[in-house]
Amino acid sequence: MRHVPSVHPSQDTSVDDMQHMTCALQAAEMQRLLRAEVTLDIVESWIDKAQTQIPSATSCDVLRAIRNELAVIATTLTKVEHKFLHHFSQKSAGSVV
């Protein structure tokens, strides 16, 4: 994961420079949102796969495999939630200043 450094304009920063920095920050934000959307799409496909396997599960091994997949999904969602909350808490803290 690439870290986008904070941008602190100086007194001699031009309007063009500010517009360029704004565009760069917006592009970085869009990339993060797209990555989050892809991650959620993957998690949804895992959930769909697990749901289709449950009715046909006839053995303890299959049920155990489904349970393990659901544990991975839950862990992934927890990580996504943590990153989401961390990102927006930083963003909120930055906008207060």
mmCIF file of C-alpha atoms in Angstrom:
data_model
loop_
_atom_site.group_PDB
_atom_site.id
_atom_site.type_symbol
_atom_site.label_atom_id
_atom_site.label_comp_id
_atom_site.label_asym_id
_atom_site.label_seq_id
_atom_site.Cartn_x
_atom_site.Cartn_y
_atom_site.Cartn_z
ATOM 1 C CA MET A 1 0.000 0.000 0.000
ATOM 2 C CA ARG A 2 1.450 3.342 -1.056
ATOM 3 C CA HIS A 3 1.266 6.257 1.362
ATOM 4 C CA VAL A 4 0.297 9.618 -0.073
ATOM 5 C CA PRO A 5 2.250 12.336 1.756
ATOM 6 C CA SER A 6 0.462 15.307 3.256
ATOM 7 C CA VAL A 7 0.489 18.431 1.163
ATOM 8 C CA HIS A 8 1.266 21.702 2.910
ATOM 9 C CA PRO A 9 1.204 24.648 0.516
ATOM 10 C CA SER A 10 3.740 27.392 1.088
ATOM 11 C CA GLN A 11 3.257 31.121 0.568
ATOM 12 C CA ASP A 12 4.773 30.959 -2.910
ATOM 13 C CA THR A 13 2.480 28.126 -4.088
ATOM 14 C CA SER A 14 0.657 29.188 -7.247
ATOM 15 C CA VAL A 15 -2.984 28.560 -8.102
ATOM 16 C CA ASP A 16 -1.851 26.081 -10.770
ATOM 17 C CA ASP A 17 0.238 24.243 -8.173
ATOM 18 C CA MET A 18 -2.750 24.096 -5.829
ATOM 19 C CA GLN A 19 -4.986 22.780 -8.615
ATOM 20 C CA HIS A 20 -2.371 20.168 -9.498
ATOM 21 C CA MET A 21 -2.093 19.062 -5.844
ATOM 22 C CA THR A 22 -5.879 18.915 -5.540
ATOM 23 C CA CYS A 23 -6.142 16.751 -8.666
ATOM 24 C CA ALA A 24 -3.378 14.448 -7.425
ATOM 25 C CA LEU A 25 -5.076 14.016 -4.048
ATOM 26 C CA GLN A 26 -8.441 13.377 -5.706
ATOM 27 C CA ALA A 27 -6.855 10.756 -7.979
ATOM 28 C CA ALA A 28 -5.283 9.012 -4.969
ATOM 29 C CA GLU A 29 -8.640 9.063 -3.181
ATOM 30 C CA MET A 30 -10.345 7.570 -6.252
ATOM 31 C CA GLN A 31 -7.748 4.766 -6.380
ATOM 32 C CA ARG A 32 -8.419 3.934 -2.723
ATOM 33 C CA LEU A 33 -12.163 3.875 -3.339
ATOM 34 C CA LEU A 34 -11.752 1.620 -6.376
ATOM 35 C CA ARG A 35 -9.537 -0.798 -4.404
ATOM 36 C CA ALA A 36 -12.143 -0.881 -1.631
ATOM 37 C CA GLU A 37 -14.881 -1.604 -4.174
ATOM 38 C CA VAL A 38 -12.858 -4.453 -5.707
ATOM 39 C CA THR A 39 -12.253 -5.921 -2.238
ATOM 40 C CA LEU A 40 -15.955 -5.779 -1.430
ATOM 41 C CA ASP A 41 -16.811 -7.425 -4.766
ATOM 42 C CA ILE A 42 -14.409 -10.260 -3.945
ATOM 43 C CA VAL A 43 -15.916 -10.692 -0.476
ATOM 44 C CA GLU A 44 -19.424 -10.746 -1.966
ATOM 45 C CA SER A 45 -18.376 -13.477 -4.394
ATOM 46 C CA TRP A 46 -16.943 -15.505 -1.481
ATOM 47 C CA ILE A 47 -20.241 -15.134 0.381
ATOM 48 C CA ASP A 48 -22.233 -16.177 -2.701
ATOM 49 C CA LYS A 49 -19.999 -19.221 -3.165
ATOM 50 C CA ALA A 50 -20.407 -20.235 0.484
ATOM 51 C CA GLN A 51 -24.194 -19.804 0.278
ATOM 52 C CA THR A 52 -24.424 -22.070 -2.762
ATOM 53 C CA GLN A 53 -22.311 -24.741 -1.059
ATOM 54 C CA ILE A 54 -24.311 -24.880 2.185
ATOM 55 C CA PRO A 55 -27.418 -26.693 0.827
ATOM 56 C CA SER A 56 -25.291 -29.344 -0.892
ATOM 57 C CA ALA A 57 -23.020 -29.909 2.105
ATOM 58 C CA THR A 58 -23.336 -33.560 3.024
ATOM 59 C CA SER A 59 -20.253 -34.132 5.120
ATOM 60 C CA CYS A 60 -18.531 -32.589 8.091
ATOM 61 C CA ASP A 61 -15.475 -31.857 5.922
ATOM 62 C CA VAL A 62 -17.508 -29.726 3.518
ATOM 63 C CA LEU A 63 -19.185 -27.874 6.382
ATOM 64 C CA ARG A 64 -15.787 -27.307 8.013
ATOM 65 C CA ALA A 65 -14.401 -25.912 4.735
ATOM 66 C CA ILE A 66 -17.388 -23.564 4.444
ATOM 67 C CA ARG A 67 -16.929 -22.474 8.062
ATOM 68 C CA ASN A 68 -13.239 -21.771 7.359
ATOM 69 C CA GLU A 69 -14.148 -19.718 4.279
ATOM 70 C CA LEU A 70 -16.643 -17.718 6.325
ATOM 71 C CA ALA A 71 -13.944 -17.070 8.943
ATOM 72 C CA VAL A 72 -11.662 -15.695 6.200
ATOM 73 C CA ILE A 73 -14.517 -13.494 4.963
ATOM 74 C CA ALA A 74 -15.166 -12.183 8.478
ATOM 75 C CA THR A 75 -11.454 -11.434 8.962
ATOM 76 C CA THR A 76 -11.283 -9.635 5.615
ATOM 77 C CA LEU A 77 -14.342 -7.539 6.446
ATOM 78 C CA THR A 78 -12.844 -6.621 9.819
ATOM 79 C CA LYS A 79 -9.628 -5.474 8.108
ATOM 80 C CA VAL A 80 -11.592 -3.444 5.543
ATOM 81 C CA GLU A 81 -13.652 -1.854 8.315
ATOM 82 C CA HIS A 82 -10.493 -1.007 10.289
ATOM 83 C CA LYS A 83 -8.840 0.606 7.249
ATOM 84 C CA PHE A 84 -12.023 2.497 6.435
ATOM 85 C CA LEU A 85 -12.373 3.867 9.968
ATOM 86 C CA HIS A 86 -8.650 4.710 10.156
ATOM 87 C CA HIS A 87 -8.753 6.523 6.807
ATOM 88 C CA PHE A 88 -11.788 8.612 7.678
ATOM 89 C CA SER A 89 -10.588 9.401 11.198
ATOM 90 C CA GLN A 90 -7.352 10.763 9.675
ATOM 91 C CA LYS A 91 -9.336 12.655 7.065
ATOM 92 C CA SER A 92 -11.585 14.174 9.756
ATOM 93 C CA ALA A 93 -8.596 15.115 11.899
ATOM 94 C CA GLY A 94 -6.960 16.751 8.888
ATOM 95 C CA SER A 95 -10.025 18.815 8.031
ATOM 96 C CA VAL A 96 -10.266 20.227 11.557
ATOM 97 C CA VAL A 97 -6.830 21.842 11.325
#
